[in-house]
Amino acid sequence: MPLPPSKRVVFKRNPLFGVAAQMRFHPILRIQVETPAKFQEAIRSQFAGYEVVNPSAIAIPPGVPAEVQVAMRASLQSSLNISFDRAHRFVSGDGNWTVQLSQDSITMACKGYPRWEEFREKFRPVFDSFITIYSPPFAMSVGLRYQNAIERSKLGHVGVDWRDLLSSFIAAEFGCDGLSEADIVSDLHRFEFKEGSDRILVQHGMATNNLTKESVYSIDCNLNAIGKVELKDVITRLDQLNKHSGSLFRLCITDRLFTSLEPTDV
């Protein structure tokens, strides 16, 4: 499915609450049996915190609706693939950035997303240090994940129907004559499609913020370059996935919602 081209912008009122980049590789047993001391030293100036974690214990920011949390956790293995062996997590001083290293993947994530260029600049030295220390021959896949939660009250849309903010591409039921938003009990959706050689998984739906009791809409996009990726091409493939993500998100929302997010030219 060729995604329609979309002008790249940065949102001042960004609905993202989580972004992650991941590279997968054939298992490296050293990572499972040894403490990654050399890797820690290489990135410690930016990621001073350290802990051993269960990768399935995903960290979700407070206030994310319970329904969205359930969907996120259920999608772990089908989105950005996660090994269920132990992993090593390194955390930035402000807690916004994490690097997670397991025997078959390395993932960098953030909660407060600045813009792609800054994210990539943060990821590059982590990637380079990993390659230098562990020498994988190639990547089995690379991926990006963008998690959005649209809250109408924060965007000046109290009382506005979802049909006026979301396109029929993802939320056709809201445009159905005779069916009101109040009548819809649940509308969690999941679909996957091909974009050239890449695969894109979208999970979306309406939920309730447990703290404010407000109805919110979650759009969780997982973009993956499937198959062997040469190490020299990893950053380029991530750039391409990022480009897909902008086009996909624009396809999901109406002009009214787009404008209220306060887009600025890059």
XYZ file of N, CA and C in Angstrom:
798
model
N 0.855 -1.192 0.000
C 0.000 0.000 0.000
C 0.889 1.240 0.000
N 0.981 1.947 -1.103
C 1.798 3.163 -1.123
C 1.170 4.246 -0.242
N 1.876 4.672 0.778
C 1.369 5.738 1.627
C 1.432 7.061 0.874
N 0.401 7.891 0.980
C 0.430 9.177 0.285
C 1.518 10.066 0.862
N 2.198 10.840 0.027
C 3.251 11.723 0.537
C 2.670 12.756 1.487
N 3.457 13.122 2.495
C 3.006 14.094 3.483
C 4.178 15.000 3.849
N 3.929 16.288 3.865
C 4.970 17.245 4.241
C 5.399 17.014 5.683
N 6.682 16.965 5.922
C 7.187 16.690 7.260
C 7.054 17.918 8.139
N 6.513 17.714 9.337
C 6.331 18.792 10.310
C 6.723 18.282 11.694
N 6.865 19.230 12.627
C 7.042 18.907 14.043
C 5.859 19.511 14.786
N 5.204 18.724 15.630
C 4.039 19.207 16.370
C 4.465 19.854 17.693
N 3.976 21.068 17.923
C 4.222 21.710 19.214
C 3.431 21.014 20.320
N 2.250 20.478 19.974
C 1.402 19.780 20.942
C 1.398 18.296 20.550
N 2.527 17.679 20.779
C 2.752 16.319 20.291
C 1.961 15.299 21.113
N 1.173 14.437 20.473
C 0.412 13.431 21.225
C 1.218 12.180 21.571
N 2.477 12.127 21.172
C 3.295 10.944 21.438
C 3.600 10.811 22.925
N 3.487 9.585 23.450
C 3.951 9.319 24.812
C 5.045 8.255 24.838
N 5.432 7.736 23.675
C 6.509 6.759 23.634
C 6.997 6.538 22.219
N 8.328 6.508 22.050
C 8.952 6.212 20.758
C 10.113 5.260 21.022
N 10.264 4.259 20.169
C 11.351 3.289 20.344
C 11.920 2.882 18.993
N 13.231 2.681 18.971
C 13.922 2.125 17.806
C 14.594 0.834 18.237
N 14.531 -0.176 17.375
C 15.096 -1.472 17.745
C 15.836 -2.107 16.582
N 16.946 -2.762 16.900
C 17.650 -3.611 15.951
C 17.692 -5.019 16.519
N 17.323 -6.001 15.681
C 17.378 -7.397 16.092
C 18.511 -8.102 15.345
N 19.088 -9.103 16.014
C 20.235 -9.810 15.455
C 20.212 -11.244 15.964
N 21.026 -12.119 15.361
C 21.128 -13.484 15.862
C 21.636 -13.457 17.300
N 21.154 -14.356 18.167
C 21.533 -14.325 19.581
C 23.047 -14.290 19.797
N 23.454 -13.401 20.698
C 24.850 -13.301 21.126
C 24.888 -13.758 22.580
N 25.400 -14.945 22.826
C 25.316 -15.539 24.164
C 26.122 -14.771 25.204
N 27.150 -14.054 24.782
C 27.921 -13.227 25.719
C 27.023 -12.271 26.484
N 26.029 -11.720 25.793
C 25.154 -10.734 26.429
C 24.332 -11.379 27.538
N 23.984 -12.649 27.348
C 23.157 -13.349 28.325
C 23.954 -13.801 29.543
N 25.224 -14.121 29.357
C 25.993 -14.727 30.460
C 27.008 -13.778 31.089
N 27.313 -12.653 30.435
C 28.289 -11.716 30.968
C 27.629 -10.382 31.304
N 28.185 -9.689 32.290
C 27.763 -8.324 32.566
C 28.328 -7.413 31.478
N 27.512 -6.587 30.861
C 27.981 -5.762 29.732
C 28.764 -4.530 30.197
N 29.890 -4.767 30.864
C 30.658 -3.672 31.452
C 31.236 -2.735 30.392
N 31.787 -3.283 29.316
C 32.372 -2.437 28.275
C 31.298 -1.575 27.608
N 30.154 -2.165 27.381
C 29.073 -1.411 26.760
C 28.600 -0.294 27.691
N 28.492 -0.589 28.970
C 28.090 0.440 29.928
C 29.073 1.611 29.929
N 30.370 1.298 29.936
C 31.362 2.364 29.933
C 31.252 3.234 28.684
N 30.915 2.613 27.571
C 30.833 3.349 26.310
C 29.668 4.338 26.298
N 28.572 4.037 27.014
C 27.384 4.899 26.951
C 27.056 5.552 28.295
N 27.886 5.327 29.307
C 27.528 5.747 30.675
C 27.398 7.254 30.832
N 28.094 8.047 30.021
C 27.977 9.495 30.145
C 26.565 9.980 29.818
N 25.844 9.230 28.980
C 24.483 9.592 28.609
C 23.429 8.737 29.306
N 23.818 7.520 29.717
C 22.877 6.582 30.346
C 23.524 6.044 31.619
N 23.412 6.821 32.683
C 24.124 6.490 33.917
C 23.443 5.392 34.723
N 22.120 5.275 34.637
C 21.408 4.277 35.412
C 21.523 2.894 34.808
N 21.432 1.873 35.660
C 21.526 0.492 35.166
C 20.681 -0.427 36.038
N 20.013 -1.392 35.383
C 19.290 -2.436 36.095
C 19.111 -3.631 35.176
N 18.959 -4.802 35.771
C 18.621 -6.011 35.025
C 17.109 -6.150 35.078
N 16.481 -6.381 33.917
C 15.026 -6.373 33.860
C 14.505 -7.577 33.102
N 13.218 -7.835 33.298
C 12.469 -8.754 32.459
C 11.919 -7.935 31.303
N 12.349 -8.180 30.060
C 11.922 -7.338 28.943
C 10.422 -7.257 28.756
N 9.670 -8.222 29.243
C 8.223 -8.180 29.073
C 7.566 -7.182 30.014
N 8.330 -6.707 31.013
C 7.771 -5.740 31.960
C 7.917 -4.345 31.377
N 7.083 -4.020 30.415
C 7.191 -2.754 29.696
C 6.814 -1.593 30.601
N 7.553 -0.514 30.523
C 7.284 0.666 31.338
C 6.304 1.574 30.603
N 5.165 1.858 31.237
C 4.145 2.691 30.614
C 3.928 3.916 31.500
N 3.941 5.116 30.941
C 3.787 6.326 31.740
C 2.468 6.357 32.499
N 2.432 7.005 33.688
C 1.190 7.121 34.450
C 0.122 7.836 33.641
N -1.129 7.418 33.836
C -2.241 8.081 33.173
C -2.647 7.487 31.852
N -1.838 6.554 31.311
C -2.231 5.897 30.068
C -3.435 5.006 30.360
N -4.491 5.107 29.579
C -5.719 4.353 29.858
C -5.476 2.854 29.983
N -6.244 2.221 30.877
C -6.064 0.788 31.139
C -6.262 -0.039 29.877
N -7.263 0.323 29.068
C -7.511 -0.437 27.845
C -6.310 -0.369 26.900
N -5.682 0.820 26.853
C -4.511 0.991 25.993
C -3.344 0.170 26.532
N -3.173 0.150 27.860
C -2.104 -0.645 28.457
C -2.268 -2.123 28.115
N -3.495 -2.622 28.195
C -3.753 -4.027 27.865
C -3.369 -4.319 26.428
N -3.790 -3.438 25.509
C -3.475 -3.636 24.097
C -1.977 -3.573 23.843
N -1.292 -2.648 24.525
C 0.155 -2.510 24.354
C 0.878 -3.766 24.811
N 0.488 -4.274 25.978
C 1.178 -5.453 26.506
C 0.883 -6.690 25.650
N -0.338 -6.776 25.151
C -0.699 -7.933 24.324
C 0.038 -7.937 22.994
N 0.520 -6.761 22.584
C 1.157 -6.656 21.269
C 2.667 -6.819 21.318
N 3.233 -7.102 22.476
C 4.691 -7.092 22.628
C 5.418 -7.914 21.572
N 5.045 -9.170 21.436
C 5.807 -10.037 20.562
C 5.492 -9.830 19.088
N 4.357 -9.201 18.781
C 3.990 -9.013 17.381
C 4.366 -7.634 16.854
N 4.883 -6.768 17.720
C 5.291 -5.441 17.261
C 6.797 -5.364 17.278
N 7.370 -4.486 18.089
C 8.810 -4.541 18.265
C 9.090 -5.805 19.063
N 9.680 -6.796 18.439
C 9.857 -8.095 19.073
C 10.740 -7.979 20.294
N 10.353 -8.674 21.341
C 11.085 -8.586 22.586
C 11.425 -9.981 23.087
N 12.682 -10.190 23.418
C 13.105 -11.459 23.989
C 12.625 -11.543 25.431
N 12.266 -12.742 25.861
C 11.792 -12.889 27.227
C 12.886 -13.424 28.157
N 14.161 -13.464 27.679
C 15.283 -13.677 28.570
C 15.552 -12.361 29.278
N 16.460 -12.396 30.268
C 16.747 -11.162 30.989
C 17.408 -10.159 30.046
N 17.280 -8.886 30.397
C 17.867 -7.823 29.588
C 18.544 -6.823 30.515
N 19.404 -6.030 29.932
C 20.117 -4.982 30.662
C 19.544 -3.640 30.228
N 19.130 -2.838 31.209
C 18.533 -1.541 30.890
C 19.418 -0.425 31.428
N 19.675 0.549 30.568
C 20.467 1.721 30.912
C 19.570 2.941 30.771
N 19.601 3.841 31.764
C 18.631 4.933 31.829
C 19.360 6.271 31.935
N 18.864 7.268 31.213
C 19.450 8.605 31.287
C 19.163 9.237 32.638
N 19.931 10.261 32.975
C 19.780 10.908 34.271
C 18.409 11.496 34.510
N 17.758 11.991 33.451
C 16.423 12.571 33.621
C 15.311 11.539 33.505
N 15.677 10.279 33.238
C 14.682 9.213 33.154
C 13.913 9.173 31.862
N 14.193 10.076 30.934
C 13.418 10.134 29.693
C 13.868 9.091 28.674
N 15.149 8.727 28.694
C 15.726 7.843 27.684
C 16.159 6.520 28.293
N 15.925 5.431 27.584
C 16.394 4.120 28.034
C 17.015 3.373 26.856
N 18.012 2.561 27.185
C 18.579 1.613 26.235
C 18.426 0.235 26.845
N 17.873 -0.693 26.102
C 17.678 -2.055 26.601
C 18.406 -3.040 25.700
N 19.267 -3.833 26.315
C 20.105 -4.782 25.585
C 19.767 -6.194 26.024
N 19.385 -7.045 25.063
C 19.160 -8.463 25.338
C 20.036 -9.261 24.387
N 19.977 -10.583 24.492
C 20.872 -11.396 23.673
C 20.564 -11.337 22.180
N 19.379 -10.832 21.808
C 19.045 -10.777 20.387
C 18.457 -9.445 19.925
N 18.549 -8.414 20.756
C 18.037 -7.114 20.323
C 18.640 -5.986 21.151
N 18.671 -4.813 20.563
C 19.004 -3.593 21.287
C 17.944 -2.556 20.942
N 17.406 -1.895 21.972
C 16.289 -0.974 21.804
C 16.582 0.325 22.539
N 16.362 1.441 21.886
C 16.413 2.734 22.567
C 15.030 3.354 22.522
N 14.584 3.873 23.663
C 13.237 4.437 23.748
C 13.260 5.746 24.517
N 12.242 6.570 24.273
C 12.078 7.795 25.055
C 10.591 8.049 25.264
N 10.289 8.789 26.333
C 8.905 9.160 26.633
C 8.581 10.549 26.083
N 9.508 11.481 26.261
C 9.335 12.820 25.698
C 10.126 12.927 24.412
N 9.429 12.812 23.282
C 10.087 12.743 21.975
C 10.344 14.144 21.445
N 11.594 14.471 21.111
C 11.878 15.821 20.607
C 11.554 15.948 19.121
N 12.350 15.357 18.272
C 12.155 15.270 16.832
C 13.094 14.187 16.333
N 12.870 13.730 15.095
C 13.619 12.582 14.611
C 15.130 12.810 14.602
N 15.576 13.971 14.173
C 17.013 14.222 14.100
C 17.683 14.085 15.461
N 17.027 14.561 16.510
C 17.594 14.449 17.857
C 17.561 13.004 18.349
N 16.477 12.302 18.043
C 16.385 10.896 18.420
C 17.485 10.094 17.739
N 17.667 10.301 16.444
C 18.696 9.582 15.696
C 20.096 9.912 16.211
N 20.330 11.183 16.544
C 21.638 11.594 17.073
C 21.935 10.899 18.400
N 20.890 10.672 19.186
C 21.050 9.969 20.463
C 21.301 8.477 20.230
N 20.646 7.925 19.210
C 20.754 6.500 18.940
C 22.097 6.130 18.311
N 22.643 6.990 17.477
C 23.832 6.637 16.694
C 25.023 6.186 17.541
N 25.434 6.918 18.599
C 26.573 6.443 19.390
C 26.279 5.147 20.149
N 25.020 4.947 20.528
C 24.641 3.685 21.176
C 24.813 2.532 20.197
N 24.313 2.726 18.989
C 24.439 1.729 17.929
C 25.904 1.452 17.603
N 26.690 2.515 17.444
C 28.107 2.347 17.105
C 28.859 1.595 18.204
N 28.573 1.920 19.459
C 29.241 1.238 20.577
C 28.874 -0.240 20.608
N 27.607 -0.537 20.371
C 27.164 -1.923 20.344
C 27.876 -2.703 19.240
N 27.948 -2.128 18.050
C 28.595 -2.793 16.922
C 30.077 -3.043 17.220
N 30.752 -2.061 17.797
C 32.180 -2.192 18.098
C 32.444 -3.300 19.109
N 31.608 -3.397 20.125
C 31.852 -4.339 21.220
C 31.379 -5.749 20.886
N 30.231 -5.893 20.212
C 29.641 -7.219 20.012
C 29.732 -7.753 18.579
N 30.038 -6.912 17.621
C 30.326 -7.324 16.239
C 29.296 -8.268 15.616
N 28.008 -7.927 15.630
C 27.056 -8.759 14.880
C 27.345 -8.620 13.388
N 27.193 -9.674 12.596
C 27.503 -9.569 11.156
C 26.507 -8.715 10.387
N 25.259 -8.698 10.846
C 24.214 -7.909 10.192
C 23.003 -7.856 11.121
N 22.025 -7.035 10.767
C 20.768 -6.968 11.514
C 19.745 -7.880 10.857
N 18.969 -8.589 11.654
C 17.895 -9.415 11.114
C 16.668 -8.575 10.772
N 16.498 -7.464 11.498
C 15.421 -6.511 11.214
C 15.682 -5.243 12.009
N 15.084 -4.150 11.583
C 15.116 -2.908 12.348
C 13.698 -2.371 12.400
N 13.381 -1.662 13.476
C 12.011 -1.195 13.625
C 11.899 0.094 14.402
N 10.783 0.775 14.202
C 10.420 1.965 14.958
C 8.998 1.799 15.477
N 8.751 2.329 16.665
C 7.409 2.279 17.228
C 7.022 3.668 17.741
N 5.848 4.121 17.326
C 5.327 5.414 17.763
C 3.988 5.196 18.451
N 3.877 5.638 19.711
C 2.658 5.460 20.488
C 2.046 6.832 20.792
N 0.823 7.025 20.315
C 0.118 8.299 20.480
C -1.124 8.113 21.337
N -1.432 9.108 22.147
C -2.698 9.165 22.883
C -3.293 10.550 22.663
N -4.405 10.616 21.954
C -5.027 11.894 21.618
C -6.073 12.227 22.674
N -5.856 13.335 23.375
C -6.767 13.786 24.431
C -7.405 15.098 23.994
N -8.695 15.079 23.804
C -9.380 16.240 23.243
C -9.286 17.470 24.138
N -9.332 17.291 25.464
C -9.300 18.446 26.360
C -7.992 19.227 26.242
N -6.900 18.525 25.958
C -5.600 19.190 25.844
C -5.444 19.941 24.532
N -6.336 19.659 23.582
C -6.221 20.252 22.253
C -7.348 21.228 21.946
N -8.153 21.546 22.960
C -9.257 22.484 22.756
C -10.430 21.894 22.012
N -10.642 20.583 22.152
C -11.707 19.909 21.414
C -12.733 19.244 22.331
N -12.960 19.805 23.495
C -13.971 19.250 24.392
C -15.335 19.304 23.699
N -16.026 18.159 23.671
C -17.337 18.098 23.043
C -17.309 17.826 21.548
N -16.126 17.774 20.959
C -16.001 17.491 19.528
C -16.015 15.982 19.314
N -16.800 15.509 18.351
C -16.881 14.078 18.067
C -15.588 13.579 17.433
N -15.286 12.300 17.699
C -14.112 11.699 17.085
C -14.201 11.720 15.560
N -15.406 11.670 15.009
C -15.560 11.668 13.548
C -14.994 12.937 12.913
N -14.898 14.005 13.705
C -14.363 15.269 13.197
C -12.847 15.375 13.371
N -12.264 14.412 14.064
C -10.829 14.466 14.346
C -10.055 13.312 13.715
N -10.743 12.179 13.524
C -10.093 10.987 12.982
C -10.637 10.682 11.598
N -9.774 10.263 10.711
C -10.216 9.954 9.352
C -10.884 8.583 9.308
N -11.666 8.349 8.285
C -12.348 7.066 8.129
C -11.363 5.933 7.857
N -10.128 6.266 7.542
C -9.089 5.262 7.317
C -8.925 4.355 8.533
N -9.084 4.929 9.733
C -8.945 4.103 10.937
C -10.203 4.072 11.798
N -11.113 4.971 11.623
C -12.242 5.058 12.556
C -13.567 5.216 11.820
N -13.850 4.280 10.929
C -15.045 4.383 10.097
C -16.329 4.346 10.917
N -16.314 3.626 12.039
C -17.555 3.485 12.812
C -18.072 4.818 13.335
N -17.175 5.788 13.561
C -17.618 7.080 14.077
C -18.353 7.897 13.014
N -18.161 7.540 11.758
C -18.843 8.243 10.684
C -20.121 7.574 10.232
N -20.516 6.517 10.921
C -21.714 5.767 10.539
C -22.976 6.521 10.970
N -23.856 6.804 10.040
C -25.105 7.516 10.358
C -25.936 6.710 11.342
N -26.424 7.389 12.354
C -27.282 6.746 13.342
C -26.537 6.099 14.490
N -25.202 6.030 14.415
C -24.403 5.446 15.486
C -23.617 6.556 16.171
N -23.977 6.855 17.418
C -23.305 7.924 18.139
C -22.087 7.387 18.879
N -21.202 8.289 19.202
C -20.000 7.900 19.948
C -20.367 7.243 21.269
N -21.421 7.738 21.920
C -21.832 7.203 23.219
C -22.325 5.760 23.116
N -22.748 5.347 21.924
C -23.250 3.986 21.734
C -22.128 2.967 21.538
N -20.918 3.434 21.240
C -19.798 2.531 20.956
C -19.138 2.109 22.268
N -19.246 0.837 22.575
C -18.715 0.313 23.838
C -17.219 0.049 23.734
N -16.787 -0.520 22.622
C -15.373 -0.833 22.429
C -15.055 -0.796 20.942
N -13.870 -0.294 20.609
C -13.507 -0.250 19.190
C -11.999 -0.392 18.999
N -11.406 -1.352 19.672
C -9.984 -1.617 19.492
C -9.763 -2.331 18.166
N -8.848 -1.822 17.368
C -8.590 -2.344 16.026
C -7.118 -2.692 15.858
N -6.873 -3.588 14.901
C -5.506 -3.991 14.587
C -5.452 -4.393 13.118
N -4.507 -3.813 12.387
C -4.304 -4.237 11.003
C -2.834 -4.062 10.641
N -2.404 -4.820 9.648
C -1.010 -4.793 9.223
C -0.978 -4.747 7.695
N -0.044 -3.983 7.153
C 0.062 -3.894 5.704
C 1.520 -3.739 5.283
N 1.756 -3.937 3.992
C 3.104 -3.813 3.445
C 3.281 -2.439 2.813
N 4.451 -1.892 3.013
C 4.842 -0.647 2.358
C 6.180 -0.909 1.686
N 6.142 -1.325 0.431
C 7.365 -1.783 -0.226
C 7.858 -3.045 0.456
N 9.117 -3.032 0.902
C 9.685 -4.180 1.617
C 9.484 -4.086 3.115
N 8.813 -3.049 3.584
C 8.590 -2.856 5.016
C 7.196 -3.332 5.415
N 7.047 -3.612 6.700
C 5.754 -4.029 7.260
C 5.338 -3.022 8.323
N 4.051 -2.674 8.330
C 3.543 -1.696 9.282
C 2.327 -2.282 9.995
N 2.398 -2.324 11.317
C 1.307 -2.797 12.163
C 0.714 -1.599 12.897
N -0.594 -1.431 12.790
C -1.283 -0.317 13.450
C -2.318 -0.892 14.416
N -2.258 -0.450 15.652
C -3.253 -0.813 16.662
C -3.844 0.479 17.208
N -5.153 0.575 17.222
C -5.767 1.845 17.603
C -7.133 1.595 18.211
N -7.602 2.570 18.973
C -8.917 2.435 19.562
C -9.192 3.465 20.640
N -10.446 3.545 21.015
C -10.909 4.473 22.042
C -10.747 3.840 23.413
N -10.388 4.665 24.396
C -10.223 4.177 25.766
C -10.542 5.312 26.721
N -10.462 5.031 28.017
C -10.738 6.036 29.038
C -9.505 6.260 29.896
N -9.123 7.510 30.044
C -8.017 7.850 30.933
C -8.485 7.650 32.377
N -7.815 6.752 33.090
C -8.249 6.423 34.449
C -8.141 7.599 35.418
N -7.235 8.539 35.133
C -7.049 9.669 36.044
C -8.098 10.753 35.822
N -8.388 11.053 34.567
C -9.308 12.146 34.254
C -10.693 11.678 33.834
N -10.834 10.359 33.554
C -12.080 9.765 33.053
C -12.445 10.278 31.662
N -11.498 10.886 30.996
C -11.742 11.402 29.658
C -11.572 10.302 28.617
N -12.403 10.344 27.588
C -12.249 9.444 26.454
C -11.076 9.909 25.607
N -10.141 9.000 25.361
C -8.966 9.317 24.545
C -8.896 8.315 23.402
N -8.032 8.632 22.412
C -7.859 7.708 21.302
C -6.385 7.383 21.154
N -6.089 6.077 21.134
C -4.720 5.595 21.021
C -4.429 5.170 19.586
N -3.278 5.603 19.072
C -2.792 5.155 17.763
C -1.352 4.669 17.966
N -1.173 3.371 17.861
C 0.114 2.723 18.115
C 0.622 2.153 16.795
N 1.716 2.722 16.272
C 2.232 2.336 14.959
C 3.586 1.648 15.097
N 3.678 0.434 14.580
C 4.911 -0.341 14.603
C 5.384 -0.531 13.161
N 6.552 -0.018 12.855
C 7.080 -0.035 11.494
C 8.367 -0.843 11.480
N 8.441 -1.837 10.595
C 9.574 -2.750 10.604
C 10.139 -2.982 9.211
N 11.453 -2.901 9.099
C 12.175 -3.326 7.904
C 12.529 -4.791 8.122
N 11.825 -5.667 7.437
C 11.941 -7.101 7.665
C 13.047 -7.695 6.789
N 13.786 -8.643 7.366
C 14.823 -9.324 6.599
C 16.200 -8.750 6.876
N 17.195 -9.364 6.302
C 18.594 -8.995 6.535
C 18.854 -7.537 6.159
N 19.479 -6.816 7.099
C 19.867 -5.428 6.863
C 21.351 -5.298 7.182
N 22.131 -4.862 6.214
C 23.550 -4.650 6.462
C 23.723 -3.538 7.498
N 24.757 -3.647 8.319
C 24.955 -2.683 9.400
C 25.077 -1.255 8.876
N 25.714 -1.090 7.731
C 25.894 0.240 7.169
C 24.571 0.856 6.721
N 23.529 0.030 6.601
C 22.231 0.506 6.119
C 21.202 0.692 7.229
N 21.554 0.368 8.464
C 20.567 0.401 9.553
C 19.989 1.799 9.742
N 20.833 2.817 9.838
C 20.329 4.175 10.070
C 19.483 4.647 8.890
N 19.908 4.321 7.679
C 19.132 4.697 6.493
C 17.752 4.058 6.504
N 17.681 2.779 6.920
C 16.374 2.114 6.980
C 15.500 2.727 8.065
N 16.094 3.138 9.180
C 15.321 3.816 10.218
C 14.800 5.157 9.715
N 15.610 5.876 8.950
C 15.151 7.131 8.340
C 13.919 6.885 7.469
N 13.946 5.798 6.712
C 12.827 5.483 5.829
C 11.570 5.149 6.630
N 11.737 4.393 7.721
C 10.594 4.065 8.569
C 10.012 5.318 9.209
N 10.875 6.225 9.600
C 10.405 7.482 10.163
C 9.571 8.253 9.144
N 10.001 8.245 7.904
C 9.241 8.907 6.847
C 7.871 8.256 6.679
N 7.832 6.922 6.717
C 6.538 6.220 6.660
C 5.625 6.661 7.804
N 6.209 6.806 8.993
C 5.393 7.097 10.176
C 4.676 8.434 10.043
N 5.376 9.435 9.497
C 4.741 10.734 9.325
C 3.578 10.670 8.350
N 3.781 9.967 7.250
C 2.703 9.827 6.261
C 1.527 9.052 6.839
N 1.820 8.011 7.611
C 0.760 7.191 8.195
C -0.061 7.974 9.201
N 0.601 8.704 10.095
C -0.141 9.456 11.106
C -1.018 10.521 10.449
N -0.478 11.177 9.420
C -1.273 12.201 8.727
C -2.504 11.576 8.080
N -2.380 10.347 7.607
C -3.500 9.644 6.990
C -4.587 9.311 8.013
N -4.197 9.216 9.282
C -5.136 8.808 10.335
C -5.975 9.959 10.881
N -5.548 11.195 10.675
C -6.219 12.327 11.325
C -6.774 13.308 10.288
N -7.764 14.081 10.731
C -8.375 15.088 9.853
C -7.559 16.375 9.886
N -7.899 17.272 8.953
C -7.233 18.572 8.928
C -7.456 19.327 10.235
N -8.625 19.156 10.818
C -8.937 19.877 12.065
C -8.005 19.446 13.195
N -7.796 18.152 13.361
C -6.899 17.675 14.408
C -5.455 18.052 14.075
N -5.085 17.925 12.821
C -3.731 18.281 12.388
C -3.408 19.721 12.775
N -4.322 20.633 12.516
C -4.092 22.050 12.819
C -3.982 22.285 14.329
N -4.804 21.594 15.107
C -4.786 21.810 16.554
C -3.524 21.279 17.220
N -2.791 20.390 16.540
C -1.513 19.898 17.059
C -0.390 20.905 16.837
N -0.701 21.991 16.183
C 0.230 23.101 15.928
C 1.483 22.650 15.206
N 1.322 22.212 13.949
C 2.476 21.774 13.169
C 3.378 22.936 12.771
N 4.670 22.705 12.801
C 5.645 23.685 12.327
C 6.550 23.009 11.307
N 6.984 23.762 10.320
C 7.844 23.208 9.288
C 9.197 22.815 9.877
N 9.744 21.726 9.342
C 11.064 21.241 9.782
C 12.144 22.064 9.088
